[in-house]
PDB file of C-alpha atoms in Angstrom:
ATOM      1  CA  VAL A   1       0.000   0.000   0.000  1.00 37.00           C
ATOM      2  CA  SER A   2       1.348   3.429  -0.874  1.00 36.00           C
ATOM      3  CA  THR A   3      -0.003   6.919  -0.327  1.00 33.00           C
ATOM      4  CA  GLN A   4       0.347  10.208  -2.179  1.00 35.00           C
ATOM      5  CA  SER A   5       0.382  13.712  -0.731  1.00 34.00           C
ATOM      6  CA  THR A   6      -3.263  14.125  -1.707  1.00 35.00           C
ATOM      7  CA  GLY A   7      -4.199  11.429   0.753  1.00 35.00           C
ATOM      8  CA  THR A   8      -5.249   8.971  -1.939  1.00 33.00           C
ATOM      9  CA  VAL A   9      -4.478   5.362  -1.074  1.00 33.00           C
ATOM     10  CA  LYS A  10      -3.075   3.230  -3.887  1.00 37.00           C
ATOM     11  CA  MET A  11      -3.461  -0.529  -3.505  1.00 35.00           C
ATOM     12  CA  SER A  12      -2.623  -3.549  -5.577  1.00 40.00           C
ATOM     13  CA  ALA A  13      -5.427  -5.679  -7.018  1.00 40.00           C
ATOM     14  CA  MET A  14      -4.783  -8.364  -4.394  1.00 35.00           C
ATOM     15  CA  GLU A  15      -4.928  -5.849  -1.542  1.00 36.00           C
ATOM     16  CA  THR A  16      -8.113  -4.335  -2.932  1.00 35.00           C
ATOM     17  CA  SER A  17      -9.776  -7.741  -3.259  1.00 36.00           C
ATOM     18  CA  PHE A  18      -8.833  -8.625   0.283  1.00 33.00           C
ATOM     19  CA  LEU A  19     -10.294  -5.416   1.688  1.00 32.00           C
ATOM     20  CA  VAL A  20     -13.478  -5.738  -0.345  1.00 33.00           C
ATOM     21  CA  LEU A  21     -14.092  -9.425   0.243  1.00 35.00           C
ATOM     22  CA  CYS A  22     -13.029  -9.680   3.876  1.00 37.00           C
ATOM     23  CA  CYS A  23     -14.703  -7.485   6.406  1.00 37.00           C
ATOM     24  CA  THR A  24     -15.194  -7.201  10.132  1.00 36.00           C
ATOM     25  CA  LEU A  25     -18.720  -7.096  11.482  1.00 39.00           C
ATOM     26  CA  VAL A  26     -19.626  -5.791  14.880  1.00 37.00           C
ATOM     27  CA  VAL A  27     -22.435  -7.888  16.263  1.00 39.00           C
ATOM     28  CA  GLY A  28     -24.196  -6.729  19.400  1.00 39.00           C
ATOM     29  CA  ALA A  29     -26.407  -8.553  21.828  1.00 39.00           C
ATOM     30  CA  SER A  30     -27.944  -6.462  24.604  1.00 39.00           C
ATOM     31  CA  SER A  31     -25.128  -4.253  25.949  1.00 37.00           C
ATOM     32  CA  GLN A  32     -22.314  -6.537  24.790  1.00 51.00           C
ATOM     33  CA  ALA A  33     -20.537  -6.435  21.442  1.00 58.00           C
ATOM     34  CA  SER A  34     -17.825  -8.481  19.826  1.00 66.00           C
ATOM     35  CA  ASP A  35     -15.817  -8.429  16.617  1.00 77.00           C
ATOM     36  CA  VAL A  36     -16.722 -11.128  14.114  1.00 77.00           C
ATOM     37  CA  GLN A  37     -14.632 -12.043  11.098  1.00 79.00           C
ATOM     38  CA  TYR A  38     -16.644 -12.740   7.951  1.00 80.00           C
ATOM     39  CA  SER A  39     -15.330 -13.533   4.478  1.00 83.00           C
ATOM     40  CA  ASN A  40     -17.258 -13.219   1.219  1.00 84.00           C
ATOM     41  CA  VAL A  41     -14.903 -15.657  -0.494  1.00 87.00           C
ATOM     42  CA  ARG A  42     -15.593 -18.488   1.961  1.00 89.00           C
ATOM     43  CA  PRO A  43     -18.908 -20.366   1.691  1.00 90.00           C
ATOM     44  CA  ARG A  44     -21.326 -20.608   4.598  1.00 92.00           C
ATOM     45  CA  ARG A  45     -21.217 -24.026   6.259  1.00 95.00           C
ATOM     46  CA  ASP A  46     -23.402 -25.892   8.747  1.00 96.00           C
ATOM     47  CA  THR A  47     -22.374 -27.329  12.091  1.00 95.00           C
ATOM     48  CA  LEU A  48     -21.000 -30.422  10.316  1.00 96.00           C
ATOM     49  CA  GLY A  49     -18.851 -28.390   7.954  1.00 95.00           C
ATOM     50  CA  GLN A  50     -21.052 -28.936   4.894  1.00 95.00           C
ATOM     51  CA  ILE A  51     -21.721 -26.047   2.486  1.00 94.00           C
ATOM     52  CA  ILE A  52     -25.306 -24.922   2.970  1.00 95.00           C
ATOM     53  CA  ASP A  53     -27.842 -24.475   0.182  1.00 93.00           C
ATOM     54  CA  ALA A  54     -28.804 -20.946   1.209  1.00 94.00           C
ATOM     55  CA  HIS A  55     -28.946 -17.963  -1.150  1.00 90.00           C
ATOM     56  CA  ASP A  56     -30.595 -14.555  -1.528  1.00 88.00           C
ATOM     57  CA  GLY A  57     -32.806 -13.778   1.468  1.00 91.00           C
ATOM     58  CA  ASN A  58     -32.239 -11.572   4.493  1.00 93.00           C
ATOM     59  CA  TYR A  59     -30.975 -11.709   8.060  1.00 94.00           C
ATOM     60  CA  GLN A  60     -32.907 -10.780  11.195  1.00 94.00           C
ATOM     61  CA  TRP A  61     -31.627 -10.552  14.764  1.00 94.00           C
ATOM     62  CA  ASP A  62     -33.939 -12.389  17.177  1.00 95.00           C
ATOM     63  CA  ALA A  63     -33.446 -10.986  20.659  1.00 92.00           C
ATOM     64  CA  ASP A  64     -35.568 -13.710  22.293  1.00 93.00           C
ATOM     65  CA  SER A  65     -33.264 -16.520  21.164  1.00 94.00           C
ATOM     66  CA  ASN A  66     -30.147 -14.328  20.998  1.00 95.00           C
ATOM     67  CA  GLN A  67     -29.233 -15.387  17.463  1.00 95.00           C
ATOM     68  CA  TRP A  68     -29.400 -14.417  13.820  1.00 95.00           C
ATOM     69  CA  VAL A  69     -32.161 -15.815  11.625  1.00 97.00           C
ATOM     70  CA  TYR A  70     -31.515 -16.196   7.894  1.00 97.00           C
ATOM     71  CA  PHE A  71     -34.435 -16.670   5.479  1.00 97.00           C
ATOM     72  CA  ALA A  72     -32.678 -18.163   2.464  1.00 96.00           C
ATOM     73  CA  MET A  73     -33.588 -19.665  -0.864  1.00 92.00           C
ATOM     74  CA  GLY A  74     -32.555 -23.234  -1.583  1.00 92.00           C
ATOM     75  CA  TYR A  75     -32.021 -24.047  -5.254  1.00 87.00           C
ATOM     76  CA  GLY A  76     -30.827 -27.618  -4.885  1.00 84.00           C
ATOM     77  CA  LEU A  77     -28.109 -29.261  -6.947  1.00 78.00           C
ATOM     78  CA  CYS A  78     -28.043 -27.793 -10.437  1.00 73.00           C
ATOM     79  CA  ASN A  79     -25.518 -26.784 -13.075  1.00 69.00           C
ATOM     80  CA  ASP A  80     -25.579 -22.996 -13.364  1.00 65.00           C
ATOM     81  CA  THR A  81     -25.017 -21.940 -16.966  1.00 63.00           C
ATOM     82  CA  GLY A  82     -23.847 -18.496 -15.917  1.00 58.00           C
ATOM     83  CA  THR A  83     -26.598 -16.663 -17.764  1.00 56.00           C
ATOM     84  CA  ILE A  84     -27.990 -13.599 -16.010  1.00 49.00           C
ATOM     85  CA  TYR A  85     -31.516 -13.430 -17.361  1.00 51.00           C
ATOM     86  CA  GLY A  86     -31.864 -16.856 -18.945  1.00 50.00           C
ATOM     87  CA  CYS A  87     -32.613 -18.728 -15.713  1.00 58.00           C
ATOM     88  CA  VAL A  88     -32.409 -21.977 -17.666  1.00 59.00           C
ATOM     89  CA  SER A  89     -30.940 -24.421 -15.182  1.00 61.00           C
ATOM     90  CA  CYS A  90     -30.907 -22.826 -11.718  1.00 70.00           C
ATOM     91  CA  GLY A  91     -33.444 -20.729  -9.888  1.00 71.00           C
ATOM     92  CA  CYS A  92     -36.516 -21.237 -12.067  1.00 74.00           C
ATOM     93  CA  SER A  93     -37.611 -24.615 -10.758  1.00 76.00           C
ATOM     94  CA  TRP A  94     -40.911 -25.121  -8.966  1.00 80.00           C
ATOM     95  CA  ASN A  95     -39.210 -27.005  -6.125  1.00 83.00           C
ATOM     96  CA  ASN A  96     -37.164 -24.093  -4.795  1.00 88.00           C
ATOM     97  CA  THR A  97     -37.277 -23.956  -1.009  1.00 92.00           C
ATOM     98  CA  ILE A  98     -37.193 -21.257   1.657  1.00 95.00           C
ATOM     99  CA  GLY A  99     -35.012 -22.458   4.503  1.00 97.00           C
ATOM    100  CA  VAL A 100     -34.819 -20.903   7.962  1.00 98.00           C
ATOM    101  CA  TRP A 101     -31.255 -20.914   9.275  1.00 97.00           C
ATOM    102  CA  THR A 102     -29.800 -19.693  12.572  1.00 97.00           C
ATOM    103  CA  ASN A 103     -26.369 -18.655  13.777  1.00 95.00           C
ATOM    104  CA  SER A 104     -25.396 -16.892  16.997  1.00 92.00           C
ATOM    105  CA  HIS A 105     -22.420 -14.977  15.603  1.00 89.00           C
ATOM    106  CA  LEU A 106     -23.094 -14.474  11.860  1.00 86.00           C
ATOM    107  CA  GLN A 107     -19.793 -16.065  10.880  1.00 88.00           C
ATOM    108  CA  ASN A 108     -19.307 -18.361   7.893  1.00 91.00           C
ATOM    109  CA  ASP A 109     -19.474 -21.546   9.965  1.00 93.00           C
ATOM    110  CA  GLY A 110     -21.954 -23.024  12.416  1.00 94.00           C
ATOM    111  CA  TRP A 111     -25.263 -22.505  10.604  1.00 96.00           C
ATOM    112  CA  ARG A 112     -28.239 -24.668  11.567  1.00 97.00           C
ATOM    113  CA  LYS A 113     -31.362 -25.251   9.460  1.00 97.00           C
ATOM    114  CA  VAL A 114     -34.274 -25.091  11.884  1.00 97.00           C
ATOM    115  CA  GLY A 115     -37.253 -24.887   9.546  1.00 97.00           C
ATOM    116  CA  GLU A 116     -38.662 -24.526   6.066  1.00 96.00           C
ATOM    117  CA  VAL A 117     -41.431 -22.270   4.812  1.00 96.00           C
ATOM    118  CA  LEU A 118     -44.203 -24.258   3.095  1.00 93.00           C
ATOM    119  CA  PRO A 119     -42.173 -27.340   2.094  1.00 91.00           C
ATOM    120  CA  TYR A 120     -42.480 -28.411  -1.515  1.00 85.00           C
ATOM    121  CA  GLY A 121     -45.188 -31.030  -1.915  1.00 82.00           C
ATOM    122  CA  SER A 122     -47.444 -29.507   0.727  1.00 83.00           C
ATOM    123  CA  ARG A 123     -48.058 -26.116  -0.867  1.00 87.00           C
ATOM    124  CA  PRO A 124     -51.503 -24.949  -1.979  1.00 85.00           C
ATOM    125  CA  ALA A 125     -52.081 -25.412  -5.709  1.00 83.00           C
ATOM    126  CA  GLY A 126     -52.239 -21.675  -6.285  1.00 82.00           C
ATOM    127  CA  ALA A 127     -48.756 -21.227  -4.818  1.00 84.00           C
ATOM    128  CA  ASN A 128     -47.016 -23.861  -6.937  1.00 84.00           C
ATOM    129  CA  CYS A 129     -44.641 -21.897  -9.153  1.00 84.00           C
ATOM    130  CA  THR A 130     -41.132 -20.469  -9.147  1.00 84.00           C
ATOM    131  CA  TRP A 131     -40.036 -18.835  -5.896  1.00 88.00           C
ATOM    132  CA  PHE A 132     -36.985 -16.684  -5.282  1.00 86.00           C
ATOM    133  CA  ARG A 133     -35.704 -13.752  -3.189  1.00 89.00           C
ATOM    134  CA  SER A 134     -37.276 -14.635   0.156  1.00 92.00           C
ATOM    135  CA  HIS A 135     -37.486 -12.118   3.002  1.00 94.00           C
ATOM    136  CA  GLY A 136     -38.690 -12.562   6.575  1.00 95.00           C
ATOM    137  CA  VAL A 137     -39.484 -10.233   9.457  1.00 94.00           C
ATOM    138  CA  GLN A 138     -41.271 -10.298  12.812  1.00 94.00           C
ATOM    139  CA  SER A 139     -44.377  -8.196  13.364  1.00 91.00           C
ATOM    140  CA  ARG A 140     -43.966  -5.952  16.400  1.00 87.00           C
ATOM    141  CA  ALA A 141     -47.696  -5.925  16.980  1.00 89.00           C
ATOM    142  CA  THR A 142     -48.486  -9.661  16.801  1.00 91.00           C
ATOM    143  CA  LYS A 143     -44.988 -11.176  17.263  1.00 93.00           C
ATOM    144  CA  ASN A 144     -45.791 -13.422  14.292  1.00 95.00           C
ATOM    145  CA  TRP A 145     -43.128 -14.042  11.679  1.00 96.00           C
ATOM    146  CA  VAL A 146     -44.001 -12.996   8.130  1.00 95.00           C
ATOM    147  CA  VAL A 147     -42.193 -14.261   5.020  1.00 95.00           C
ATOM    148  CA  TRP A 148     -42.601 -12.934   1.527  1.00 91.00           C
ATOM    149  CA  TRP A 149     -40.988 -13.966  -1.747  1.00 91.00           C
ATOM    150  CA  ASN A 150     -40.982 -13.225  -5.459  1.00 87.00           C
ATOM    151  CA  ALA A 151     -43.473 -15.488  -7.235  1.00 86.00           C
ATOM    152  CA  VAL A 152     -43.457 -16.206 -10.960  1.00 82.00           C
ATOM    153  CA  GLY A 153     -46.115 -18.224 -12.746  1.00 80.00           C
ATOM    154  CA  CYS A 154     -48.364 -18.958  -9.758  1.00 83.00           C
ATOM    155  CA  ALA A 155     -52.020 -19.575 -10.470  1.00 84.00           C
ATOM    156  CA  ASP A 156     -52.863 -17.049  -7.750  1.00 83.00           C
ATOM    157  CA  CYS A 157     -50.847 -14.303  -9.487  1.00 82.00           C
ATOM    158  CA  PRO A 158     -52.652 -11.867 -11.781  1.00 75.00           C
ATOM    159  CA  PRO A 159     -51.894 -12.888 -15.399  1.00 76.00           C
ATOM    160  CA  GLY A 160     -48.797 -11.161 -16.705  1.00 70.00           C
ATOM    161  CA  GLU A 161     -48.154  -9.205 -13.521  1.00 73.00           C
ATOM    162  CA  PRO A 162     -45.445  -9.588 -10.863  1.00 70.00           C
ATOM    163  CA  CYS A 163     -46.578 -10.724  -7.455  1.00 82.00           C
ATOM    164  CA  TYR A 164     -45.331 -11.934  -4.109  1.00 88.00           C
ATOM    165  CA  GLY A 165     -46.249 -14.973  -2.056  1.00 90.00           C
ATOM    166  CA  THR A 166     -46.819 -14.550   1.672  1.00 92.00           C
ATOM    167  CA  ALA A 167     -46.788 -16.865   4.682  1.00 95.00           C
ATOM    168  CA  VAL A 168     -47.118 -16.386   8.436  1.00 96.00           C
ATOM    169  CA  SER A 169     -45.898 -18.357  11.443  1.00 97.00           C
ATOM    170  CA  GLU A 170     -47.576 -17.885  14.803  1.00 96.00           C
ATOM    171  CA  SER A 171     -45.149 -20.282  16.524  1.00 94.00           C
ATOM    172  CA  GLY A 172     -41.760 -18.665  16.021  1.00 95.00           C
ATOM    173  CA  PHE A 173     -39.395 -18.115  13.122  1.00 96.00           C
ATOM    174  CA  ALA A 174     -38.877 -21.860  12.547  1.00 96.00           C
ATOM    175  CA  GLY A 175     -42.565 -22.357  11.718  1.00 89.00           C
ATOM    176  CA  GLU A 176     -44.943 -23.973  10.990  1.00 94.00           C
ATOM    177  CA  TYR A 177     -45.933 -21.440   8.313  1.00 96.00           C
ATOM    178  CA  ARG A 178     -49.342 -21.123   6.704  1.00 94.00           C
ATOM    179  CA  TYR A 179     -49.862 -19.697   3.242  1.00 93.00           C
ATOM    180  CA  THR A 180     -51.645 -16.330   3.366  1.00 93.00           C
ATOM    181  CA  GLY A 181     -52.014 -15.672  -0.337  1.00 89.00           C
ATOM    182  CA  ILE A 182     -50.530 -13.452  -3.015  1.00 84.00           C
ATOM    183  CA  ALA A 183     -49.644  -9.801  -2.502  1.00 82.00           C
ATOM    184  CA  LYS A 184     -50.255  -7.751  -5.631  1.00 75.00           C
ATOM    185  CA  LEU A 185     -48.024  -4.721  -6.051  1.00 72.00           C
ATOM    186  CA  LEU A 186     -49.644  -1.293  -6.194  1.00 67.00           C
ATOM    187  CA  SER A 187     -47.356  -0.284  -9.051  1.00 66.00           C
ATOM    188  CA  PRO A 188     -47.973  -2.688 -11.987  1.00 63.00           C
ATOM    189  CA  GLY A 189     -44.502  -2.293 -13.475  1.00 61.00           C
ATOM    190  CA  ALA A 190     -42.485  -2.732 -10.274  1.00 58.00           C
ATOM    191  CA  LYS A 191     -41.016  -6.090  -9.410  1.00 64.00           C
ATOM    192  CA  GLY A 192     -37.993  -7.824  -7.976  1.00 67.00           C
ATOM    193  CA  ASP A 193     -36.042  -8.064  -4.749  1.00 69.00           C
ATOM    194  CA  LEU A 194     -38.242  -5.857  -2.592  1.00 70.00           C
ATOM    195  CA  ASP A 195     -37.752  -6.158   1.161  1.00 73.00           C
ATOM    196  CA  LEU A 196     -40.060  -6.022   4.182  1.00 73.00           C
ATOM    197  CA  PHE A 197     -40.152  -2.943   6.412  1.00 76.00           C
ATOM    198  CA  VAL A 198     -41.590  -2.746   9.925  1.00 80.00           C
ATOM    199  CA  ASP A 199     -42.527   0.782  10.941  1.00 79.00           C
ATOM    200  CA  ASP A 200     -41.913   1.999  14.484  1.00 80.00           C
ATOM    201  CA  ASP A 201     -45.567   2.981  15.056  1.00 80.00           C
ATOM    202  CA  GLY A 202     -46.308  -0.435  16.607  1.00 73.00           C
ATOM    203  CA  VAL A 203     -49.132  -1.188  14.177  1.00 73.00           C
ATOM    204  CA  GLY A 204     -47.408  -3.655  11.854  1.00 69.00           C
TER     205      GLY A 204
END
Protein backbone atom coordinates (compact mmCIF):
# COMPACT_ATOMS: atom_id res chain seq x y z
CA VAL A 1 0.00 0.00 0.00
CA SER A 2 1.35 3.43 -0.87
CA THR A 3 0.00 6.92 -0.33
CA GLN A 4 0.35 10.21 -2.18
CA SER A 5 0.38 13.71 -0.73
CA THR A 6 -3.26 14.12 -1.71
CA GLY A 7 -4.20 11.43 0.75
CA THR A 8 -5.25 8.97 -1.94
CA VAL A 9 -4.48 5.36 -1.07
CA LYS A 10 -3.08 3.23 -3.89
CA MET A 11 -3.46 -0.53 -3.51
CA SER A 12 -2.62 -3.55 -5.58
CA ALA A 13 -5.43 -5.68 -7.02
CA MET A 14 -4.78 -8.36 -4.39
CA GLU A 15 -4.93 -5.85 -1.54
CA THR A 16 -8.11 -4.34 -2.93
CA SER A 17 -9.78 -7.74 -3.26
CA PHE A 18 -8.83 -8.62 0.28
CA LEU A 19 -10.29 -5.42 1.69
CA VAL A 20 -13.48 -5.74 -0.34
CA LEU A 21 -14.09 -9.42 0.24
CA CYS A 22 -13.03 -9.68 3.88
CA CYS A 23 -14.70 -7.48 6.41
CA THR A 24 -15.19 -7.20 10.13
CA LEU A 25 -18.72 -7.10 11.48
CA VAL A 26 -19.63 -5.79 14.88
CA VAL A 27 -22.44 -7.89 16.26
CA GLY A 28 -24.20 -6.73 19.40
CA ALA A 29 -26.41 -8.55 21.83
CA SER A 30 -27.94 -6.46 24.60
CA SER A 31 -25.13 -4.25 25.95
CA GLN A 32 -22.31 -6.54 24.79
CA ALA A 33 -20.54 -6.43 21.44
CA SER A 34 -17.82 -8.48 19.83
CA ASP A 35 -15.82 -8.43 16.62
CA VAL A 36 -16.72 -11.13 14.11
CA GLN A 37 -14.63 -12.04 11.10
CA TYR A 38 -16.64 -12.74 7.95
CA SER A 39 -15.33 -13.53 4.48
CA ASN A 40 -17.26 -13.22 1.22
CA VAL A 41 -14.90 -15.66 -0.49
CA ARG A 42 -15.59 -18.49 1.96
CA PRO A 43 -18.91 -20.37 1.69
CA ARG A 44 -21.33 -20.61 4.60
CA ARG A 45 -21.22 -24.03 6.26
CA ASP A 46 -23.40 -25.89 8.75
CA THR A 47 -22.37 -27.33 12.09
CA LEU A 48 -21.00 -30.42 10.32
CA GLY A 49 -18.85 -28.39 7.95
CA GLN A 50 -21.05 -28.94 4.89
CA ILE A 51 -21.72 -26.05 2.49
CA ILE A 52 -25.31 -24.92 2.97
CA ASP A 53 -27.84 -24.48 0.18
CA ALA A 54 -28.80 -20.95 1.21
CA HIS A 55 -28.95 -17.96 -1.15
CA ASP A 56 -30.59 -14.56 -1.53
CA GLY A 57 -32.81 -13.78 1.47
CA ASN A 58 -32.24 -11.57 4.49
CA TYR A 59 -30.98 -11.71 8.06
CA GLN A 60 -32.91 -10.78 11.20
CA TRP A 61 -31.63 -10.55 14.76
CA ASP A 62 -33.94 -12.39 17.18
CA ALA A 63 -33.45 -10.99 20.66
CA ASP A 64 -35.57 -13.71 22.29
CA SER A 65 -33.26 -16.52 21.16
CA ASN A 66 -30.15 -14.33 21.00
CA GLN A 67 -29.23 -15.39 17.46
CA TRP A 68 -29.40 -14.42 13.82
CA VAL A 69 -32.16 -15.81 11.63
CA TYR A 70 -31.52 -16.20 7.89
CA PHE A 71 -34.44 -16.67 5.48
CA ALA A 72 -32.68 -18.16 2.46
CA MET A 73 -33.59 -19.66 -0.86
CA GLY A 74 -32.55 -23.23 -1.58
CA TYR A 75 -32.02 -24.05 -5.25
CA GLY A 76 -30.83 -27.62 -4.88
CA LEU A 77 -28.11 -29.26 -6.95
CA CYS A 78 -28.04 -27.79 -10.44
CA ASN A 79 -25.52 -26.78 -13.08
CA ASP A 80 -25.58 -23.00 -13.36
CA THR A 81 -25.02 -21.94 -16.97
CA GLY A 82 -23.85 -18.50 -15.92
CA THR A 83 -26.60 -16.66 -17.76
CA ILE A 84 -27.99 -13.60 -16.01
CA TYR A 85 -31.52 -13.43 -17.36
CA GLY A 86 -31.86 -16.86 -18.94
CA CYS A 87 -32.61 -18.73 -15.71
CA VAL A 88 -32.41 -21.98 -17.67
CA SER A 89 -30.94 -24.42 -15.18
CA CYS A 90 -30.91 -22.83 -11.72
CA GLY A 91 -33.44 -20.73 -9.89
CA CYS A 92 -36.52 -21.24 -12.07
CA SER A 93 -37.61 -24.61 -10.76
CA TRP A 94 -40.91 -25.12 -8.97
CA ASN A 95 -39.21 -27.01 -6.12
CA ASN A 96 -37.16 -24.09 -4.79
CA THR A 97 -37.28 -23.96 -1.01
CA ILE A 98 -37.19 -21.26 1.66
CA GLY A 99 -35.01 -22.46 4.50
CA VAL A 100 -34.82 -20.90 7.96
CA TRP A 101 -31.26 -20.91 9.28
CA THR A 102 -29.80 -19.69 12.57
CA ASN A 103 -26.37 -18.65 13.78
CA SER A 104 -25.40 -16.89 17.00
CA HIS A 105 -22.42 -14.98 15.60
CA LEU A 106 -23.09 -14.47 11.86
CA GLN A 107 -19.79 -16.06 10.88
CA ASN A 108 -19.31 -18.36 7.89
CA ASP A 109 -19.47 -21.55 9.96
CA GLY A 110 -21.95 -23.02 12.42
CA TRP A 111 -25.26 -22.50 10.60
CA ARG A 112 -28.24 -24.67 11.57
CA LYS A 113 -31.36 -25.25 9.46
CA VAL A 114 -34.27 -25.09 11.88
CA GLY A 115 -37.25 -24.89 9.55
CA GLU A 116 -38.66 -24.53 6.07
CA VAL A 117 -41.43 -22.27 4.81
CA LEU A 118 -44.20 -24.26 3.09
CA PRO A 119 -42.17 -27.34 2.09
CA TYR A 120 -42.48 -28.41 -1.52
CA GLY A 121 -45.19 -31.03 -1.92
CA SER A 122 -47.44 -29.51 0.73
CA ARG A 123 -48.06 -26.12 -0.87
CA PRO A 124 -51.50 -24.95 -1.98
CA ALA A 125 -52.08 -25.41 -5.71
CA GLY A 126 -52.24 -21.67 -6.28
CA ALA A 127 -48.76 -21.23 -4.82
CA ASN A 128 -47.02 -23.86 -6.94
CA CYS A 129 -44.64 -21.90 -9.15
CA THR A 130 -41.13 -20.47 -9.15
CA TRP A 131 -40.04 -18.83 -5.90
CA PHE A 132 -36.99 -16.68 -5.28
CA ARG A 133 -35.70 -13.75 -3.19
CA SER A 134 -37.28 -14.63 0.16
CA HIS A 135 -37.49 -12.12 3.00
CA GLY A 136 -38.69 -12.56 6.57
CA VAL A 137 -39.48 -10.23 9.46
CA GLN A 138 -41.27 -10.30 12.81
CA SER A 139 -44.38 -8.20 13.36
CA ARG A 140 -43.97 -5.95 16.40
CA ALA A 141 -47.70 -5.93 16.98
CA THR A 142 -48.49 -9.66 16.80
CA LYS A 143 -44.99 -11.18 17.26
CA ASN A 144 -45.79 -13.42 14.29
CA TRP A 145 -43.13 -14.04 11.68
CA VAL A 146 -44.00 -13.00 8.13
CA VAL A 147 -42.19 -14.26 5.02
CA TRP A 148 -42.60 -12.93 1.53
CA TRP A 149 -40.99 -13.97 -1.75
CA ASN A 150 -40.98 -13.23 -5.46
CA ALA A 151 -43.47 -15.49 -7.23
CA VAL A 152 -43.46 -16.21 -10.96
CA GLY A 153 -46.12 -18.22 -12.75
CA CYS A 154 -48.36 -18.96 -9.76
CA ALA A 155 -52.02 -19.58 -10.47
CA ASP A 156 -52.86 -17.05 -7.75
CA CYS A 157 -50.85 -14.30 -9.49
CA PRO A 158 -52.65 -11.87 -11.78
CA PRO A 159 -51.89 -12.89 -15.40
CA GLY A 160 -48.80 -11.16 -16.71
CA GLU A 161 -48.15 -9.21 -13.52
CA PRO A 162 -45.44 -9.59 -10.86
CA CYS A 163 -46.58 -10.72 -7.46
CA TYR A 164 -45.33 -11.93 -4.11
CA GLY A 165 -46.25 -14.97 -2.06
CA THR A 166 -46.82 -14.55 1.67
CA ALA A 167 -46.79 -16.87 4.68
CA VAL A 168 -47.12 -16.39 8.44
CA SER A 169 -45.90 -18.36 11.44
CA GLU A 170 -47.58 -17.89 14.80
CA SER A 171 -45.15 -20.28 16.52
CA GLY A 172 -41.76 -18.67 16.02
CA PHE A 173 -39.39 -18.12 13.12
CA ALA A 174 -38.88 -21.86 12.55
CA GLY A 175 -42.57 -22.36 11.72
CA GLU A 176 -44.94 -23.97 10.99
CA TYR A 177 -45.93 -21.44 8.31
CA ARG A 178 -49.34 -21.12 6.70
CA TYR A 179 -49.86 -19.70 3.24
CA THR A 180 -51.64 -16.33 3.37
CA GLY A 181 -52.01 -15.67 -0.34
CA ILE A 182 -50.53 -13.45 -3.01
CA ALA A 183 -49.64 -9.80 -2.50
CA LYS A 184 -50.25 -7.75 -5.63
CA LEU A 185 -48.02 -4.72 -6.05
CA LEU A 186 -49.64 -1.29 -6.19
CA SER A 187 -47.36 -0.28 -9.05
CA PRO A 188 -47.97 -2.69 -11.99
CA GLY A 189 -44.50 -2.29 -13.48
CA ALA A 190 -42.49 -2.73 -10.27
CA LYS A 191 -41.02 -6.09 -9.41
CA GLY A 192 -37.99 -7.82 -7.98
CA ASP A 193 -36.04 -8.06 -4.75
CA LEU A 194 -38.24 -5.86 -2.59
CA ASP A 195 -37.75 -6.16 1.16
CA LEU A 196 -40.06 -6.02 4.18
CA PHE A 197 -40.15 -2.94 6.41
CA VAL A 198 -41.59 -2.75 9.93
CA ASP A 199 -42.53 0.78 10.94
CA ASP A 200 -41.91 2.00 14.48
CA ASP A 201 -45.57 2.98 15.06
CA GLY A 202 -46.31 -0.43 16.61
CA VAL A 203 -49.13 -1.19 14.18
CA GLY A 204 -47.41 -3.65 11.85
